[in-house]
Tab-separated table of C-alpha atoms and ligand atoms in Angstrom:
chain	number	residue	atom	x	y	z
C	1	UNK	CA	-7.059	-16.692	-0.322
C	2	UNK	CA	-7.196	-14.797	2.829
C	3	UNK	CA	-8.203	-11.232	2.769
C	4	UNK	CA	-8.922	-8.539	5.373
C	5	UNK	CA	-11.759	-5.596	5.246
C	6	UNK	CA	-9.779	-3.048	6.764
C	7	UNK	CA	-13.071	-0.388	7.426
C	8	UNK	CA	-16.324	-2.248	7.579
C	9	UNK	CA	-19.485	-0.399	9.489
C	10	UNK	CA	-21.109	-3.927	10.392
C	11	UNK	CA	-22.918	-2.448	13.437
C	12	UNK	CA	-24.584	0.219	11.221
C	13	UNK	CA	-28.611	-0.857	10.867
C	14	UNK	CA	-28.552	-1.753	7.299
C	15	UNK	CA	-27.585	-4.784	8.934
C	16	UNK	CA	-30.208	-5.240	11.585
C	17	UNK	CA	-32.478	-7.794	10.533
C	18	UNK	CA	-29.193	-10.234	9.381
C	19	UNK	CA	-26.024	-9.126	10.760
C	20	UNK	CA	-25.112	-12.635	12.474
C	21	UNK	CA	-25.927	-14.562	8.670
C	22	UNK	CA	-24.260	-11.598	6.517
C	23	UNK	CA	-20.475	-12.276	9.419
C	24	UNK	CA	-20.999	-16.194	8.977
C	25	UNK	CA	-21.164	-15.554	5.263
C	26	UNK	CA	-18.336	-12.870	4.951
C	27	UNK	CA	-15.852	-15.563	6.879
C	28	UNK	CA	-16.778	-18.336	4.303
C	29	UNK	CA	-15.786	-15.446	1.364
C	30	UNK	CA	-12.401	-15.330	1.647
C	31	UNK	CA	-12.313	-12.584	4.097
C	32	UNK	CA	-11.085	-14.180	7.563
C	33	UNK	CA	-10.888	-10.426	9.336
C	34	UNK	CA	-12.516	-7.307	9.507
C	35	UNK	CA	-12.272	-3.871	11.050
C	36	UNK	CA	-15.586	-2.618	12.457
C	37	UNK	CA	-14.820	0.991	12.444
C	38	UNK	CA	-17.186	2.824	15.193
C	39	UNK	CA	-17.496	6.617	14.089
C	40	UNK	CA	-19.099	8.208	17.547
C	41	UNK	CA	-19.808	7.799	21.315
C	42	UNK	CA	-22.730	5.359	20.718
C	43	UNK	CA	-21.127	3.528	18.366
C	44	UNK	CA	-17.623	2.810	20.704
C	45	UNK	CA	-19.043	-0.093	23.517
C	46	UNK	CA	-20.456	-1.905	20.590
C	47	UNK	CA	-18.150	-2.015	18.306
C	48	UNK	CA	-15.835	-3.493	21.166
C	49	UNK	CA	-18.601	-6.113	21.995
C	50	UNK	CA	-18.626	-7.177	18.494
C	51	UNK	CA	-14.816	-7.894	18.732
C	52	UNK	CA	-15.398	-10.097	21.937
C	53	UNK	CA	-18.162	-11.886	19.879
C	54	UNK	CA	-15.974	-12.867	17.419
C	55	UNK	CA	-12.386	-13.142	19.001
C	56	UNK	CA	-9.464	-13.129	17.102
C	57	UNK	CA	-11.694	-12.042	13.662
C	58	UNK	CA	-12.786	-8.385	14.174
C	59	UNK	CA	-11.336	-5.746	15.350
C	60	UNK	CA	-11.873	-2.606	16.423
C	61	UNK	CA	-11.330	1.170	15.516
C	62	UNK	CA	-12.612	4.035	17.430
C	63	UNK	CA	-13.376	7.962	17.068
C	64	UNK	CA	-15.102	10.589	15.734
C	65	UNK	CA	-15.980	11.148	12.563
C	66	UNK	CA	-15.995	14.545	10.871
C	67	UNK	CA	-19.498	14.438	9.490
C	68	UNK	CA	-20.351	14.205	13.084
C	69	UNK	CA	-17.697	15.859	15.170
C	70	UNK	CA	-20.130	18.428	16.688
C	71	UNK	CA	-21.211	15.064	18.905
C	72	UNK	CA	-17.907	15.342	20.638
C	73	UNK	CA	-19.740	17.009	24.348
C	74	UNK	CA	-17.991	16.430	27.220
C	75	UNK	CA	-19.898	12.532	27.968
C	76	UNK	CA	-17.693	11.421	24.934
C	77	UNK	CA	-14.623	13.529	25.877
C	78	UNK	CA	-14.620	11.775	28.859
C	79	UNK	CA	-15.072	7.909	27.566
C	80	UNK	CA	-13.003	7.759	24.519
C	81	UNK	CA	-9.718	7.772	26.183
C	82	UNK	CA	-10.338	4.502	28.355
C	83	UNK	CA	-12.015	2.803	25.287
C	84	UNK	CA	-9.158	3.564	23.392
C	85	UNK	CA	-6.825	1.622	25.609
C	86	UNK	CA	-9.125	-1.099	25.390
C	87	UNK	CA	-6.907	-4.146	24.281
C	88	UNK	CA	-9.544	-5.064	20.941
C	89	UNK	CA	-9.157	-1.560	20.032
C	90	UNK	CA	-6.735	-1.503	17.198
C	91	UNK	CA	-6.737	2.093	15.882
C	92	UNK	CA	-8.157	5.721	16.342
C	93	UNK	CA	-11.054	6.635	13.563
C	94	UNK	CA	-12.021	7.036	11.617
C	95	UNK	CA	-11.209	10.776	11.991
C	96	UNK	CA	-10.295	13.939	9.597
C	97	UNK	CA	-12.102	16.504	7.831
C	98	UNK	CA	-15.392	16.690	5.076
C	99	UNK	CA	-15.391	19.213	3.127
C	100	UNK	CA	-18.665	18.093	1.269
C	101	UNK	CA	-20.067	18.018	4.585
C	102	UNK	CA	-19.518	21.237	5.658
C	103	UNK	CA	-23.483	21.801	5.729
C	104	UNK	CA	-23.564	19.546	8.481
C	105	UNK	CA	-20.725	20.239	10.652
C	106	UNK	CA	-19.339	23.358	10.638
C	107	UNK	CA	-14.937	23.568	9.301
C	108	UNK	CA	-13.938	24.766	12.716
C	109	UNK	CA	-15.933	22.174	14.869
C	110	UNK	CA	-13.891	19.726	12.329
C	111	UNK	CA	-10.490	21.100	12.638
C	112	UNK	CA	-10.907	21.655	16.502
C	113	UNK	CA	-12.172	17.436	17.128
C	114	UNK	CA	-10.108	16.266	14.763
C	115	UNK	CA	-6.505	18.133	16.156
C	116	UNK	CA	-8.318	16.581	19.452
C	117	UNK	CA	-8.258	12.896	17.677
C	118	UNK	CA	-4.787	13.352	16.699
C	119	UNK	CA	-3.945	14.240	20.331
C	120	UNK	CA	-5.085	11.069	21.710
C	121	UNK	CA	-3.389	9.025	19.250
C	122	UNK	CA	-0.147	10.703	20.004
C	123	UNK	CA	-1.478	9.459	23.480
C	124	UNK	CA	-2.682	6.068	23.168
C	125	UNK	CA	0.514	5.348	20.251
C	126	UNK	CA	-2.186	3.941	18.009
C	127	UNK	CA	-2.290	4.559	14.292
C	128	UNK	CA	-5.424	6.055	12.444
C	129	UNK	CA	-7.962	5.802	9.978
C	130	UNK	CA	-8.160	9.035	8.196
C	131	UNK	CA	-11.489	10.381	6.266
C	132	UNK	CA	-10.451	12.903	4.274
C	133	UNK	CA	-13.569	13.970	1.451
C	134	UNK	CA	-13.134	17.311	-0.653
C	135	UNK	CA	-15.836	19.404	-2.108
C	136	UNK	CA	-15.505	18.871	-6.064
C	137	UNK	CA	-12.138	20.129	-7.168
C	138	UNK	CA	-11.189	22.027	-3.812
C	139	UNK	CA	-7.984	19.778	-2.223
C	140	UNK	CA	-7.970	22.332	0.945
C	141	UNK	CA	-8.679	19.155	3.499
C	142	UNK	CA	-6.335	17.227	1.954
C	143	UNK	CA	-3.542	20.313	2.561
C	144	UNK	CA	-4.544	20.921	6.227
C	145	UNK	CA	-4.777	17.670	7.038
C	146	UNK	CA	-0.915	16.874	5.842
C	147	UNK	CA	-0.373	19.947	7.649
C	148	UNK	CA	-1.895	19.109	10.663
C	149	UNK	CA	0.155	15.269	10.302
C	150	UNK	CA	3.522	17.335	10.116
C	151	UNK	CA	3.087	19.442	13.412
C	152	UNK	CA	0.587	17.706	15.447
C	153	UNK	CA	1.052	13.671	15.161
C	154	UNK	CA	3.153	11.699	16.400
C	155	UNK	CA	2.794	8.339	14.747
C	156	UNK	CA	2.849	5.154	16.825
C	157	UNK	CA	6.232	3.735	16.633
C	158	UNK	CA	5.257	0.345	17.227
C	159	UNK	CA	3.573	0.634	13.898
C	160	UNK	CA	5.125	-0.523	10.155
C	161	UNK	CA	2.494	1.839	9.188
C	162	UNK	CA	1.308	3.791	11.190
C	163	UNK	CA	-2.357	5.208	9.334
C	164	UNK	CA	-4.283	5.359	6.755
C	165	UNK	CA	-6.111	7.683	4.463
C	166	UNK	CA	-9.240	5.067	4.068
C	167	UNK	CA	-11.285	5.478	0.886
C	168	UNK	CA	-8.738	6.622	-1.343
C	169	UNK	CA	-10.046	8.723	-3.685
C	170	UNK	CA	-7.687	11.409	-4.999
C	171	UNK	CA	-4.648	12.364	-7.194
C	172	UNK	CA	-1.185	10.700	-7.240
C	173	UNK	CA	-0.456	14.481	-5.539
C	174	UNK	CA	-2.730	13.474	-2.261
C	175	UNK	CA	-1.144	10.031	-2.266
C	176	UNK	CA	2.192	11.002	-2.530
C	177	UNK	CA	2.022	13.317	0.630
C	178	UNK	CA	-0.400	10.643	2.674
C	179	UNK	CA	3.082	7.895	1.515
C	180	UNK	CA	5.732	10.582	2.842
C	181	UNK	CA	4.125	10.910	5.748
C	182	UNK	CA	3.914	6.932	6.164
C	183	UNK	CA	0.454	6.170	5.439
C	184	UNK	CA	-1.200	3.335	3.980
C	185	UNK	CA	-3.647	4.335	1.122
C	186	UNK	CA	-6.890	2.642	1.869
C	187	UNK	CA	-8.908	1.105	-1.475
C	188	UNK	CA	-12.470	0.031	-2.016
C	189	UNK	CA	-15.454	0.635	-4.253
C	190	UNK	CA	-14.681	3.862	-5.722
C	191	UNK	CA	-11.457	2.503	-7.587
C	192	UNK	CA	-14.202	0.423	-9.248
C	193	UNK	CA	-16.078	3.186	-10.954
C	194	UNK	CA	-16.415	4.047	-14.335
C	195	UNK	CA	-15.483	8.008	-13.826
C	196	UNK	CA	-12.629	7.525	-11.809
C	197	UNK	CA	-10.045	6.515	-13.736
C	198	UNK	CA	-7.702	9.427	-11.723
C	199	UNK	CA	-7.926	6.936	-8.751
C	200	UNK	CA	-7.062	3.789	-10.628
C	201	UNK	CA	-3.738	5.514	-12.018
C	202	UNK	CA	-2.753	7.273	-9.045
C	203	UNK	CA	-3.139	3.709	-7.181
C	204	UNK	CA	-1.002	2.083	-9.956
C	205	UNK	CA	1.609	4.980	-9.482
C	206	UNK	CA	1.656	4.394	-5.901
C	207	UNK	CA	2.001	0.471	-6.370
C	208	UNK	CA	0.702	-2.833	-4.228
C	209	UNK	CA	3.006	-2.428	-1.767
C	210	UNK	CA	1.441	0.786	-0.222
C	211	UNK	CA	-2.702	-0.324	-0.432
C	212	UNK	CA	-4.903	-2.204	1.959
C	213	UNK	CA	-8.426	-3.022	0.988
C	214	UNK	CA	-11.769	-2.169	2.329
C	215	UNK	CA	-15.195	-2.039	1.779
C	216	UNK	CA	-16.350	0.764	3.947
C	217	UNK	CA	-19.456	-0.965	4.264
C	218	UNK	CA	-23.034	-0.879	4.003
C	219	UNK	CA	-21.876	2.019	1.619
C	220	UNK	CA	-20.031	2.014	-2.092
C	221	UNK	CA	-20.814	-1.214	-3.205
C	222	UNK	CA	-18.236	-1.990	-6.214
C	223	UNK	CA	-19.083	-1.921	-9.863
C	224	UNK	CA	-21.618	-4.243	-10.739
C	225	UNK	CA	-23.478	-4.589	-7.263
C	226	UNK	CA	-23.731	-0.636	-7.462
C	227	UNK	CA	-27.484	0.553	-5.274
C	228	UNK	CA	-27.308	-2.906	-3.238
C	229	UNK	CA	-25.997	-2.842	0.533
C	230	UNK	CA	-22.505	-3.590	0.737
C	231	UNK	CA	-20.643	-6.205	2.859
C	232	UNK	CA	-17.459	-7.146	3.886
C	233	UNK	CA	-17.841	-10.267	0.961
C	234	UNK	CA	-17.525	-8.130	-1.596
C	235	UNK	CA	-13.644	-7.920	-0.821
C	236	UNK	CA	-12.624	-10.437	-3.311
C	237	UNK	CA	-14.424	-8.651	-6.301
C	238	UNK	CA	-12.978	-5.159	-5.307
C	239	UNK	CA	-9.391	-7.117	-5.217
C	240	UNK	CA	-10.012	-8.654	-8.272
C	241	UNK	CA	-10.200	-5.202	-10.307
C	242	UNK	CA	-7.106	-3.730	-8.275
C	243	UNK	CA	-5.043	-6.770	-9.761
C	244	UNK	CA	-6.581	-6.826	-13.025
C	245	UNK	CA	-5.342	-3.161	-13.115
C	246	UNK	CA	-2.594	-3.443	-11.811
C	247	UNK	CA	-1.615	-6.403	-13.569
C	248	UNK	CA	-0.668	-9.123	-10.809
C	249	UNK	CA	-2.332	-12.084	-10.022
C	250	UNK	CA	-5.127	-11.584	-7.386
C	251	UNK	CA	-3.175	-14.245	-5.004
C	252	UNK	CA	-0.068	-11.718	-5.100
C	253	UNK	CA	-2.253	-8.710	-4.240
C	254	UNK	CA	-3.817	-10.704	-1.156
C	255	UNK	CA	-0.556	-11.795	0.365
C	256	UNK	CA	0.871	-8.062	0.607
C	257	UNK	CA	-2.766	-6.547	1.346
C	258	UNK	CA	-3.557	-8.836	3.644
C	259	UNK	CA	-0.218	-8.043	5.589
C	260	UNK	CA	-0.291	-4.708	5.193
C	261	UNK	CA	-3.403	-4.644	6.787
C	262	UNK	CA	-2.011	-6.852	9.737
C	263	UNK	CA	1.039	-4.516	10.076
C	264	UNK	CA	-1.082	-1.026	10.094
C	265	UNK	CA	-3.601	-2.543	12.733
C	266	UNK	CA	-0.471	-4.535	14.703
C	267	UNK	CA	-2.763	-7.749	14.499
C	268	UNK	CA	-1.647	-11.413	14.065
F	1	ZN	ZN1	-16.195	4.509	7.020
């Protein structure tokens, strides 16, 4: 089977001391392409030189994340526009709003980089990789962001699809509106765990056709590898409890995953 990690974080340092043996070992899993998603300024060059490294297999996509938008100075408002026209970059992100992160990065810092984000997809006609995270039972990011999709993107028309809302993790509600607006719904570990059986039945209501897999790597590790570091290997087992759920065989699930992902990210 062939299967795609559509939101790894291979350069992150959890993966210092093996990365080369953990990418030799993820492309003998199943898993013949990943997205290295790089979340801020230092993160941008190499995340491109890893998609050089390994031509044709990785991809890249590029932003800044909420959790760290307040990095956004001028240095990085000045770089990201040429590295997003960069020919291995595949998509803006990831990018949004954290509402469970608010400690960190203050709500108006978020909404101001991430309307920025938005901007320069509209510019570059790329599609994006939305992190959307709510604190507890409070949906408010989830409602400004649609918002904010309605009046200020305009999604790349060369795209099939052209986002994402990466880590699903809400109500059939959220992933209705993140559908209507065109969006792909991005599934990995969490869908796994015990408590969230809300996920699993929103995903089923949604339905194959609309999900793309993803490990979101070195973090969420899926059921039963829970506290270990997480790779892009592990896509296989997280597929294997989508289609168990879902009730398809895991062979169906890769074929339109696996193109879903290649028609969000425009890769061959
Ligand atoms: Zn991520």
């Amino acid at each position: 089977m062939n299967f795609i990690d559509s939101h790894a974080h291979i350069n992150d340092e959890a993966f210092d001391q093996d990365r080369e043996q953990v990418i030799q070992r993820v492309f003998e899993s199943g898993v013949y392409k990943f997205i290295e998603i790089a979340c801020e300024r230092h993160e941008w060059k190499p995340a491109i030189a890893l998609c050089e490294k390994y031509a044709g297999k990785v991809a890249a996509a590029l932003g800044i994340h909420p959790q760290v938008a307040q990095t956004y100075d001028e240095a990085a408002r000045a770089a990201l526009p040429q590295f997003l026209n960069n020919t291995q970059v595949a998509a803006v992100g990831e990018i949004g709003l954290d509402y469970a992160y608010l400690h960190a990065c203050p709500k108006e810092t978020q909404l101001k980089v991430f309307e920025e984000m938005l901007d320069l997809a509209n510019q570059v006609q790329k599609p994006i990789v939305l992190h959307i995270r709510r604190e507890e039972e409070n949906y408010e990011p989830y409602d400004t962001t649609f918002a904010m999709l309605k009046h200020l993107w305009k999604p790349a028309s060369s795209s099939k699809y052209p986002g994402v809302l990466h880590c699903f993790s809400a109500r059939y509600e959220e992933a209705k509106q993140a559908l209507d607006q065109g969006l792909l719904l991005g599934i990995n570990g969490c869908f796994t765990y015990k408590k969230n059986e809300y996920i699993r039945e929103a995903v089923k209501k949604a339905g194959a056709d609309k999900l793309i897999l993803e490990t979101d790597c070195p973090y969420l590790s899926p059921q039963g590898k829970r506290g270990t570091r997480n790779d892009p290997s592990n896509i296989p087992l997280i597929a294997q409890w989508v289609a168990d759920y879902l009730d398809m065989p895991i062979q169906q699930l890769a074929e339109i995953t696996t193109q879903n992902a290649l028609d969000l990210y425009n890769l061959k």
